[in-house]
Coordinates of C-alpha atoms and ligand atoms in Angstrom, one line a residue:
M1 CA -32.1 14.4 17.4
N2 CA -28.9 15.9 15.6
N3 CA -30.3 18.3 12.7
S4 CA -27.7 16.6 9.9
T5 CA -29.5 13.1 10.1
I6 CA -33.3 14.4 9.8
R7 CA -34.1 12.8 6.2
V8 CA -37.6 13.2 4.6
R9 CA -39.0 12.1 1.9
F10 CA -41.8 12.7 -0.9
A11 CA -42.6 9.6 -2.9
P12 CA -45.5 9.8 -5.2
S13 CA -46.4 6.8 -7.1
P14 CA -46.4 7.8 -11.1
T15 CA -50.4 6.5 -11.4
G16 CA -51.6 9.8 -12.6
P17 CA -51.5 13.9 -12.0
L18 CA -50.2 14.9 -8.7
H19 CA -53.3 16.2 -6.5
I20 CA -53.0 19.5 -4.7
G21 CA -53.3 17.2 -1.4
G22 CA -49.7 15.4 -3.1
V23 CA -48.2 18.5 -3.5
R24 CA -48.9 19.9 0.0
T25 CA -47.8 16.5 1.7
A26 CA -44.1 17.5 -0.8
L27 CA -44.6 21.2 0.8
Y28 CA -45.0 19.8 4.5
N29 CA -42.0 17.8 3.9
F30 CA -39.8 20.4 2.3
L31 CA -40.6 23.1 4.8
F32 CA -39.7 20.7 7.3
A33 CA -36.3 19.9 6.4
R34 CA -35.5 23.5 5.2
K35 CA -36.6 24.7 8.6
T36 CA -34.8 21.8 10.9
G37 CA -31.8 22.0 8.1
G38 CA -32.1 18.2 7.3
K39 CA -32.9 16.6 3.9
V40 CA -35.8 16.3 1.5
I41 CA -35.3 13.4 -1.3
L42 CA -38.2 12.8 -3.8
R43 CA -38.5 9.3 -4.4
I44 CA -40.4 7.5 -7.1
E45 CA -42.7 4.8 -6.0
D46 CA -42.9 2.9 -9.5
T47 CA -43.2 -0.6 -8.6
D48 CA -47.0 -0.8 -9.6
Q49 CA -46.7 -1.5 -13.1
N50 CA -50.5 -2.3 -14.1
R51 CA -51.1 1.5 -12.5
Y52 CA -48.5 2.9 -13.9
V53 CA -49.1 6.1 -16.6
S54 CA -46.1 7.0 -18.3
N55 CA -46.6 11.1 -18.5
A56 CA -47.1 10.8 -14.5
E57 CA -43.1 11.3 -13.6
S58 CA -42.5 14.4 -15.8
Y59 CA -45.6 15.7 -14.6
I60 CA -45.2 15.1 -10.7
I61 CA -41.2 16.8 -11.3
E62 CA -42.9 19.9 -13.6
S63 CA -45.6 20.8 -10.7
L64 CA -43.2 20.8 -8.2
N65 CA -40.5 23.2 -10.2
W66 CA -43.3 25.2 -10.6
C67 CA -44.2 25.7 -6.8
G68 CA -40.7 26.0 -6.0
I69 CA -40.5 22.9 -3.8
Q70 CA -36.6 21.6 -4.6
F71 CA -34.9 18.3 -3.7
D72 CA -31.5 17.4 -2.5
E73 CA -32.2 14.0 -3.6
D74 CA -33.9 12.9 -6.7
P75 CA -33.9 11.0 -9.6
I76 CA -32.6 13.3 -11.8
K77 CA -29.6 14.9 -9.6
G78 CA -29.2 11.5 -7.9
G79 CA -27.1 11.4 -4.6
P80 CA -25.4 8.8 -1.9
Y81 CA -28.8 6.6 -1.5
G82 CA -29.8 6.5 -5.0
P83 CA -31.4 4.9 -7.6
Y84 CA -34.0 7.1 -6.7
R85 CA -36.5 5.1 -8.7
Q86 CA -38.2 2.0 -7.5
S87 CA -38.0 0.2 -10.4
E88 CA -34.7 1.0 -11.0
R89 CA -33.8 -1.1 -7.7
K90 CA -36.0 -3.7 -8.8
G91 CA -33.5 -6.2 -8.0
L92 CA -32.8 -5.6 -4.3
Y93 CA -36.1 -6.3 -2.6
R94 CA -36.2 -10.2 -2.6
Q95 CA -33.8 -11.1 -0.5
Y96 CA -35.4 -8.2 2.4
A97 CA -38.8 -10.8 1.7
E98 CA -36.6 -13.6 1.8
T99 CA -35.2 -12.8 4.9
L100 CA -38.6 -12.5 6.4
V101 CA -40.1 -16.0 4.9
S102 CA -36.9 -17.4 6.7
R103 CA -37.5 -15.8 10.2
G104 CA -40.6 -16.9 10.3
F105 CA -43.0 -13.9 9.4
A106 CA -43.6 -14.5 5.9
Y107 CA -44.5 -17.0 3.4
Y108 CA -45.2 -18.2 0.3
A109 CA -48.9 -18.2 -1.0
F110 CA -49.4 -20.6 -4.3
D111 CA -53.8 -19.9 -4.2
S112 CA -55.1 -18.9 -7.7
E113 CA -57.2 -16.1 -8.3
L114 CA -60.1 -18.2 -8.2
E115 CA -59.5 -20.3 -4.7
L116 CA -59.1 -16.7 -3.3
E117 CA -62.4 -15.2 -4.2
E118 CA -64.1 -19.2 -3.6
M119 CA -62.2 -17.7 0.4
R120 CA -63.8 -14.6 0.5
D121 CA -67.3 -15.8 -1.3
R122 CA -67.1 -18.9 1.8
L123 CA -66.2 -16.2 4.6
K124 CA -68.8 -12.9 3.2
H125 CA -71.7 -15.2 4.2
E126 CA -70.2 -16.7 7.8
D127 CA -68.5 -13.5 8.8
P128 CA -67.5 -10.9 6.8
S129 CA -64.5 -9.3 8.7
M130 CA -62.7 -12.5 8.5
A131 CA -62.9 -12.7 4.9
Q132 CA -59.9 -11.5 3.7
Y133 CA -55.9 -13.4 4.0
G134 CA -54.8 -13.7 7.7
P135 CA -54.8 -15.9 10.9
F136 CA -57.8 -16.8 10.6
T137 CA -57.8 -18.0 6.5
R138 CA -54.0 -18.9 5.8
L139 CA -54.3 -22.3 7.4
S140 CA -56.8 -22.9 5.4
M141 CA -55.5 -21.9 1.9
K142 CA -52.5 -23.1 -0.7
N143 CA -49.1 -21.6 0.8
S144 CA -45.8 -22.4 2.3
L145 CA -47.7 -22.8 6.0
T146 CA -50.0 -25.3 4.8
L147 CA -48.0 -27.3 2.2
L148 CA -45.1 -29.5 2.6
A149 CA -41.7 -27.9 2.5
E150 CA -40.7 -30.4 -0.7
V151 CA -43.7 -29.4 -1.9
V152 CA -43.5 -25.7 -1.7
Q153 CA -39.5 -26.3 -3.2
E154 CA -40.6 -28.2 -6.3
K155 CA -43.1 -25.4 -6.7
L156 CA -40.9 -22.9 -6.8
S157 CA -38.1 -24.3 -9.0
N158 CA -41.1 -25.2 -11.1
C159 CA -41.9 -21.6 -11.7
E160 CA -45.1 -21.4 -10.5
P161 CA -46.7 -18.6 -9.4
F162 CA -46.5 -17.1 -6.2
V163 CA -46.4 -14.4 -3.9
I164 CA -44.7 -13.4 -0.7
R165 CA -47.4 -12.6 2.0
I166 CA -46.4 -11.2 5.5
K167 CA -48.0 -13.1 8.6
I168 CA -50.1 -10.9 10.3
P169 CA -49.7 -11.8 14.3
E170 CA -53.3 -13.4 16.0
K171 CA -53.5 -11.3 18.7
E172 CA -51.6 -8.2 18.8
D173 CA -52.3 -4.3 19.5
I174 CA -49.9 -2.5 17.5
I175 CA -48.7 0.8 18.4
V176 CA -48.2 3.5 16.1
H177 CA -46.5 6.6 17.7
D178 CA -47.9 9.7 15.5
L179 CA -46.2 12.9 16.0
I180 CA -49.7 14.4 15.2
R181 CA -52.0 12.2 16.2
G182 CA -50.1 10.7 19.4
E183 CA -50.6 6.9 19.8
V184 CA -52.8 5.0 17.5
V185 CA -53.7 1.2 18.8
V186 CA -54.6 -0.8 16.0
H187 CA -55.6 -4.7 17.1
S188 CA -54.2 -6.8 14.5
H189 CA -56.9 -8.4 13.7
N190 CA -57.7 -5.7 11.8
L191 CA -55.1 -6.8 9.1
D192 CA -54.8 -8.9 6.3
D193 CA -51.5 -10.9 5.3
K194 CA -50.6 -8.4 2.8
V195 CA -48.7 -9.3 -0.3
L196 CA -45.1 -8.1 -0.3
F197 CA -43.4 -9.5 -3.1
K198 CA -45.0 -10.8 -6.9
S199 CA -43.2 -13.7 -8.3
D200 CA -42.9 -11.3 -11.6
G201 CA -40.0 -9.9 -9.5
W202 CA -42.0 -6.8 -8.4
P203 CA -42.1 -6.1 -4.4
T204 CA -45.3 -4.0 -3.2
Y205 CA -45.8 -0.5 -2.5
H206 CA -45.3 -1.7 1.2
L207 CA -42.3 -4.2 1.0
A208 CA -40.5 -1.5 -1.2
N209 CA -41.3 1.6 1.0
I210 CA -39.9 0.3 4.2
V211 CA -36.6 -1.2 2.5
D212 CA -36.1 2.0 1.0
D213 CA -36.6 4.2 3.4
H214 CA -34.6 2.1 5.8
L215 CA -31.7 1.9 2.9
M216 CA -32.3 5.8 2.1
K217 CA -32.1 6.7 5.9
I218 CA -35.4 8.1 6.4
S219 CA -35.8 9.7 9.7
H220 CA -39.3 11.1 9.4
V221 CA -42.2 10.2 7.1
I222 CA -44.6 12.8 6.9
R223 CA -47.8 11.9 4.1
G224 CA -51.8 11.9 4.1
E225 CA -54.0 10.5 6.5
E226 CA -54.9 7.6 3.6
W227 CA -51.9 5.7 4.9
L228 CA -52.5 5.8 8.6
P229 CA -54.6 2.4 8.0
S230 CA -51.0 0.9 6.6
A231 CA -49.0 2.5 9.4
P232 CA -49.2 -0.7 11.6
L233 CA -48.3 -3.1 8.4
H234 CA -45.3 -0.7 8.3
V235 CA -44.3 -1.2 11.9
L236 CA -44.6 -4.8 11.6
L237 CA -42.0 -4.9 8.8
Y238 CA -39.6 -2.9 10.7
R239 CA -39.9 -4.6 13.7
Y240 CA -39.5 -8.3 11.7
L241 CA -36.4 -7.3 9.5
G242 CA -35.1 -6.2 12.7
W243 CA -35.2 -2.1 12.0
E244 CA -37.1 -1.2 14.9
A245 CA -34.5 0.9 16.5
E246 CA -34.2 3.1 13.4
M247 CA -37.8 3.2 12.5
P248 CA -38.7 6.9 11.1
A249 CA -41.2 8.6 13.2
F250 CA -44.3 9.2 11.7
A251 CA -46.4 12.1 10.9
H252 CA -50.0 11.5 8.9
L253 CA -51.4 14.7 7.8
P254 CA -55.2 15.5 8.0
L255 CA -57.1 15.3 4.8
L256 CA -58.1 18.3 2.4
L257 CA -61.7 17.7 2.6
K258 CA -64.8 19.0 -0.2
P259 CA -65.6 22.7 0.2
D260 CA -68.6 21.6 2.0
G261 CA -66.6 19.5 4.7
N262 CA -68.5 16.3 3.2
G263 CA -65.7 14.3 2.1
K264 CA -62.1 13.8 0.9
L265 CA -61.2 16.3 -2.0
S266 CA -60.7 14.2 -4.9
K267 CA -59.3 14.0 -8.2
R268 CA -62.7 14.2 -10.1
D269 CA -64.1 17.1 -7.9
G270 CA -62.3 20.4 -9.3
D271 CA -64.1 20.6 -12.7
R272 CA -67.4 19.4 -11.2
L273 CA -66.9 21.7 -8.7
G274 CA -65.5 24.2 -10.7
F275 CA -61.7 25.1 -9.3
P276 CA -58.7 22.6 -10.1
V277 CA -57.7 20.3 -8.1
F278 CA -54.4 19.6 -10.1
P279 CA -51.5 22.0 -9.9
L280 CA -51.0 22.1 -13.6
Q281 CA -53.4 21.2 -16.2
W282 CA -53.2 17.3 -17.2
E283 CA -54.4 16.0 -20.3
D284 CA -55.3 12.1 -19.5
L285 CA -53.7 10.3 -23.1
I286 CA -55.4 7.7 -23.1
T287 CA -59.3 9.2 -22.9
R288 CA -57.9 12.9 -24.4
E289 CA -59.4 14.7 -21.0
I290 CA -58.1 17.2 -19.7
S291 CA -58.3 18.7 -16.4
S292 CA -57.5 22.4 -15.2
G293 CA -54.6 23.1 -13.5
Y294 CA -53.6 26.0 -11.2
R295 CA -50.7 26.9 -13.2
E296 CA -53.2 27.7 -16.3
S297 CA -56.0 29.1 -14.1
G298 CA -53.7 31.8 -13.7
Y299 CA -52.6 31.2 -10.2
L300 CA -49.0 32.3 -9.1
P301 CA -46.5 29.7 -7.6
E302 CA -45.9 31.8 -4.3
A303 CA -49.9 32.1 -4.2
F304 CA -50.6 28.4 -4.6
I305 CA -48.0 27.5 -2.3
N306 CA -49.4 30.0 0.1
I307 CA -53.0 28.6 -0.3
L308 CA -51.5 24.9 0.8
A309 CA -49.5 26.0 3.5
F310 CA -52.7 26.9 5.1
L311 CA -54.7 23.8 4.4
G312 CA -53.8 22.1 7.5
W313 CA -51.6 24.3 9.2
N314 CA -51.8 27.7 11.0
P315 CA -48.9 30.0 12.4
G316 CA -51.3 30.8 15.4
T317 CA -50.9 34.2 14.6
E318 CA -53.6 36.4 12.2
K319 CA -51.0 36.8 9.5
E320 CA -52.2 34.9 6.1
L321 CA -49.5 36.0 3.6
F322 CA -46.1 33.9 3.4
S323 CA -43.7 33.8 1.3
M324 CA -41.7 30.3 1.0
D325 CA -38.7 32.1 2.9
E326 CA -41.2 33.1 5.7
L327 CA -42.9 29.7 6.0
I328 CA -39.6 28.0 6.1
E329 CA -38.8 30.0 9.4
E330 CA -42.5 29.4 10.8
F331 CA -43.3 25.7 9.9
S332 CA -43.8 22.9 12.6
L333 CA -45.3 19.9 12.9
E334 CA -46.7 20.8 16.4
R335 CA -48.8 23.0 14.4
V336 CA -50.4 21.0 12.0
G337 CA -54.1 19.8 13.2
R338 CA -55.0 16.5 13.2
H339 CA -58.9 17.5 11.7
G340 CA -59.5 17.3 8.1
S341 CA -59.1 21.1 6.1
K342 CA -61.8 22.0 4.0
F343 CA -61.0 23.3 0.7
D344 CA -61.8 26.7 0.4
P345 CA -61.8 28.3 -3.6
E346 CA -62.9 32.1 -3.0
K347 CA -60.2 31.7 -0.3
A348 CA -57.5 30.2 -2.6
K349 CA -58.4 33.4 -5.1
W350 CA -58.2 35.8 -2.4
F351 CA -54.5 34.8 -1.8
N352 CA -53.7 34.9 -5.9
H353 CA -55.4 38.2 -5.5
H354 CA -53.0 39.4 -2.9
Y355 CA -50.2 38.1 -4.7
I356 CA -50.7 39.8 -7.4
Q357 CA -50.9 43.4 -5.5
R358 CA -47.7 43.1 -4.3
M359 CA -46.1 42.4 -7.2
A360 CA -44.1 45.0 -8.9
P361 CA -45.2 46.7 -12.1
E362 CA -42.2 45.9 -14.0
E363 CA -43.3 42.0 -13.5
L364 CA -47.0 42.3 -13.9
S365 CA -45.9 44.0 -17.6
L366 CA -44.1 40.9 -18.4
L367 CA -47.2 38.8 -17.2
L368 CA -49.5 40.8 -19.3
T369 CA -46.3 41.3 -22.2
S370 CA -47.1 37.4 -22.6
Q371 CA -50.7 37.7 -23.1
I372 CA -50.5 40.8 -25.6
V373 CA -47.9 39.0 -28.1
K374 CA -50.1 35.9 -27.5
H375 CA -52.7 38.2 -29.2
C376 CA -49.9 39.1 -32.0
L377 CA -49.8 42.8 -30.6
T378 CA -46.5 44.4 -29.8
T379 CA -46.1 47.0 -27.0
D380 CA -43.0 48.7 -25.2
P381 CA -42.7 48.3 -21.1
I382 CA -43.6 51.3 -19.7
Y383 CA -46.3 51.7 -21.4
T384 CA -47.6 47.8 -20.2
A385 CA -46.5 48.7 -16.9
R386 CA -48.7 52.0 -16.1
V387 CA -51.7 50.1 -17.6
C388 CA -50.7 47.1 -14.7
S389 CA -50.8 50.0 -12.2
L390 CA -54.4 51.4 -13.4
I391 CA -55.8 48.1 -13.7
R392 CA -54.1 45.3 -10.8
D393 CA -56.9 46.1 -9.0
R394 CA -59.2 44.4 -10.9
V395 CA -56.8 41.0 -11.5
T396 CA -57.3 38.1 -9.5
L397 CA -56.0 35.7 -12.1
I398 CA -53.4 36.3 -14.2
P399 CA -55.6 36.2 -17.6
D400 CA -57.8 39.3 -15.8
L401 CA -54.7 41.1 -17.4
W402 CA -55.6 41.0 -20.5
N403 CA -59.3 40.9 -19.3
N404 CA -59.1 44.2 -17.9
A405 CA -56.5 46.0 -20.1
W406 CA -56.9 44.8 -24.1
F407 CA -58.3 48.0 -25.1
F408 CA -55.4 49.4 -24.2
F409 CA -53.7 47.6 -26.8
K410 CA -56.2 47.3 -29.6
R411 CA -59.5 50.0 -30.4
P412 CA -62.6 48.2 -30.0
E413 CA -64.2 46.1 -32.7
T414 CA -68.0 46.1 -31.2
Y415 CA -69.6 47.9 -28.8
N416 CA -72.1 46.6 -26.2
E417 CA -75.3 46.7 -27.8
Q418 CA -77.3 46.9 -24.2
V419 CA -75.2 49.5 -22.9
K420 CA -75.7 51.7 -26.0
Q421 CA -79.4 51.1 -26.2
K422 CA -79.7 52.6 -22.6
I423 CA -77.1 55.3 -22.5
W424 CA -77.5 56.6 -26.1
K425 CA -80.1 59.6 -26.7
P426 CA -80.8 62.0 -29.0
E427 CA -78.1 64.5 -27.9
T428 CA -75.9 62.0 -26.9
T429 CA -73.6 62.4 -30.4
Q430 CA -74.1 66.5 -30.4
L431 CA -72.6 66.4 -26.6
V432 CA -69.9 63.8 -27.7
K433 CA -69.1 65.9 -30.7
G434 CA -69.0 69.5 -28.8
F435 CA -66.4 67.7 -26.4
A436 CA -64.0 66.0 -28.8
E437 CA -63.7 69.6 -30.8
E438 CA -62.5 71.1 -27.2
A439 CA -60.0 68.4 -26.4
G440 CA -58.4 68.6 -29.9
R441 CA -57.3 72.1 -28.6
L442 CA -55.8 70.6 -25.1
D443 CA -52.0 71.2 -25.3
V444 CA -51.4 69.2 -22.1
W445 CA -52.8 66.0 -22.2
N446 CA -53.5 64.6 -18.9
K447 CA -56.3 63.5 -16.1
E448 CA -56.0 67.0 -14.8
Q449 CA -56.6 69.1 -17.6
L450 CA -58.9 66.3 -18.9
H451 CA -60.6 67.0 -15.7
G452 CA -60.8 70.4 -16.0
L453 CA -62.1 70.3 -19.5
V454 CA -64.6 68.1 -18.4
E455 CA -66.3 70.0 -15.7
N456 CA -66.3 73.4 -17.3
Y457 CA -67.7 71.4 -20.4
L458 CA -70.8 69.8 -18.8
F459 CA -71.0 73.5 -16.7
S460 CA -71.6 75.3 -20.2
M461 CA -73.6 72.6 -21.7
N462 CA -76.0 72.5 -18.5
A463 CA -75.4 68.3 -18.5
K464 CA -74.6 65.8 -16.1
M465 CA -71.3 63.7 -15.7
G466 CA -73.3 60.5 -16.6
Q467 CA -74.3 61.9 -20.3
L468 CA -71.0 62.1 -21.4
M469 CA -68.6 59.7 -19.6
N470 CA -71.3 56.9 -19.9
P471 CA -71.2 57.1 -24.1
L472 CA -67.2 58.3 -24.1
R473 CA -66.3 55.0 -22.6
L474 CA -68.1 52.9 -25.0
L475 CA -66.5 54.7 -27.8
I476 CA -63.0 53.8 -26.1
I477 CA -63.5 50.7 -24.8
G478 CA -66.2 49.1 -26.0
D479 CA -68.1 48.5 -22.5
N480 CA -69.4 50.2 -19.9
Q481 CA -66.7 48.8 -17.1
G482 CA -62.8 49.4 -17.1
P483 CA -60.7 51.3 -14.7
G484 CA -61.3 55.7 -14.5
M485 CA -62.0 57.3 -17.8
M486 CA -59.7 60.2 -17.7
E487 CA -56.5 58.1 -16.9
T488 CA -57.3 55.8 -19.3
E489 CA -57.7 58.7 -21.7
E490 CA -54.7 60.3 -20.1
L491 CA -52.7 56.6 -20.7
L492 CA -54.2 56.3 -24.1
G493 CA -52.6 59.5 -25.7
K494 CA -54.8 62.3 -27.1
E495 CA -54.7 60.7 -30.9
E496 CA -56.2 58.1 -30.4
V497 CA -58.4 58.9 -27.3
L498 CA -59.6 61.1 -30.6
A499 CA -59.7 58.8 -33.4
R500 CA -61.8 56.1 -31.4
I501 CA -64.2 58.4 -30.8
R502 CA -64.3 59.7 -34.2
I503 CA -64.7 56.1 -35.3
G504 CA -67.1 54.9 -32.4
M505 CA -69.5 57.8 -34.1
E506 CA -70.1 56.4 -37.4
K507 CA -69.8 52.9 -36.6
I508 CA -73.0 53.5 -33.6
N509 CA -74.4 56.4 -35.7
G510 CA -74.1 54.0 -38.9
Ligands
LIG601 N1 -46.1 5.5 -3.3 C1 -47.1 5.9 -1.8 C2 -47.7 7.6 -3.1 O1 -48.3 7.2 -3.4 C3 -46.4 6.7 -1.0 C4 -46.6 7.0 0.9 C5 -45.8 7.1 1.7 O2 -45.5 8.2 1.6 O3 -45.5 6.2 2.1 O4 -48.5 8.2 -2.2

């Protein structure tokens, strides 16, 4: 295929927040298009008015922007095959449904909800596999296959509610050629006469999706495995609409599984299992329930992309850290697996940790500065960058920056009581006081000088490292954790260190 004809699309329905599986689908479409020199399109499939959620589209767009997944054509920037929101294309679908009716591949149906329920109830007892509107039931229902043409006409002119259903063939093997799964054969008795169009003027997903893929000249449909059961119906629609020759190639991506491998990772799993399943935080406007997002939890978009890339694809080498450009270079559908991919939250953190370690101190310092500002404090960029260099290896998620660095920007107000009980001995106060006096006489304040001072002082006092350093740490940062004490003292500066020791001693000794 000529690369300029490769066109793929990501086609989310704005029925709620985009799940990480959806972002992965968008990513693979993007990578495939960029790798092959084709185009990637964003199409919003908003035909299901009952499930429409008003803030979902902007959420989807913001999520994809955050990830750095860009589209060549989309609802905002438009393009040669727009509009790219199905609700804005509403008027064009009916003619295709009518074409199918006139060719005998679809029919009008007038059954009420009650009649449909009766049919299902009746058949549930006889043969549950038949309890659907299809080849074995349609002739006993109220539709244009069973009613006289005049009656059908009359019902249509009286604006009686109707749907247009596809007429699934009775006995046929339908073949879907899938680039990931190979040949998938489904017998038509497993399919039902799906609704394609409703009298309220809205097409269903199946019709709108096929019509738009055709009109937008989509060459490859890359989507989640949950759509594989719909693919035979889609193959039939291409055939019945006379578009079989231009039918796109299908690639159904493996499912994302829960960390234990037991079933599909669902929208509800994240906060239940302790990790986000959404790219950004999501607020349900009705229940006001908030679900966590990768962005707000402190993941870098580059790391998030790298995590998603590996959920179903691998490069076939040991290399795990890939920038977007490297992914574009390496990506191919041939290396997408067939089997479900387990989501591993620890591995996700591992990726983020590595990306944080690879950032320049100046970049990290910008992230830390925004947290410092949130705490109504000010800082200078060079100092902040030095702090970042000192603490970065303790940082996995962005909030860890502040949690490991706050004491470089403000004095401790409390002192860990448990630590104090454990380390504060009768001789401690004297030992620390003596050290502070000697430190006050230092002309050059750096970690080397401090180190020398500590060694000599401990020797002269016949004391051990921990006897002095643990109390010093408690006085200077309020706790027993943190980066190296000499480095911390060097960065804080002489005056500040001595002030903290003095204030801390007053508070601790009461
Ligand atoms: N609108 C469908 C969805 O929400 C698109 C499925 C497809 O890509 O065909 O995922």
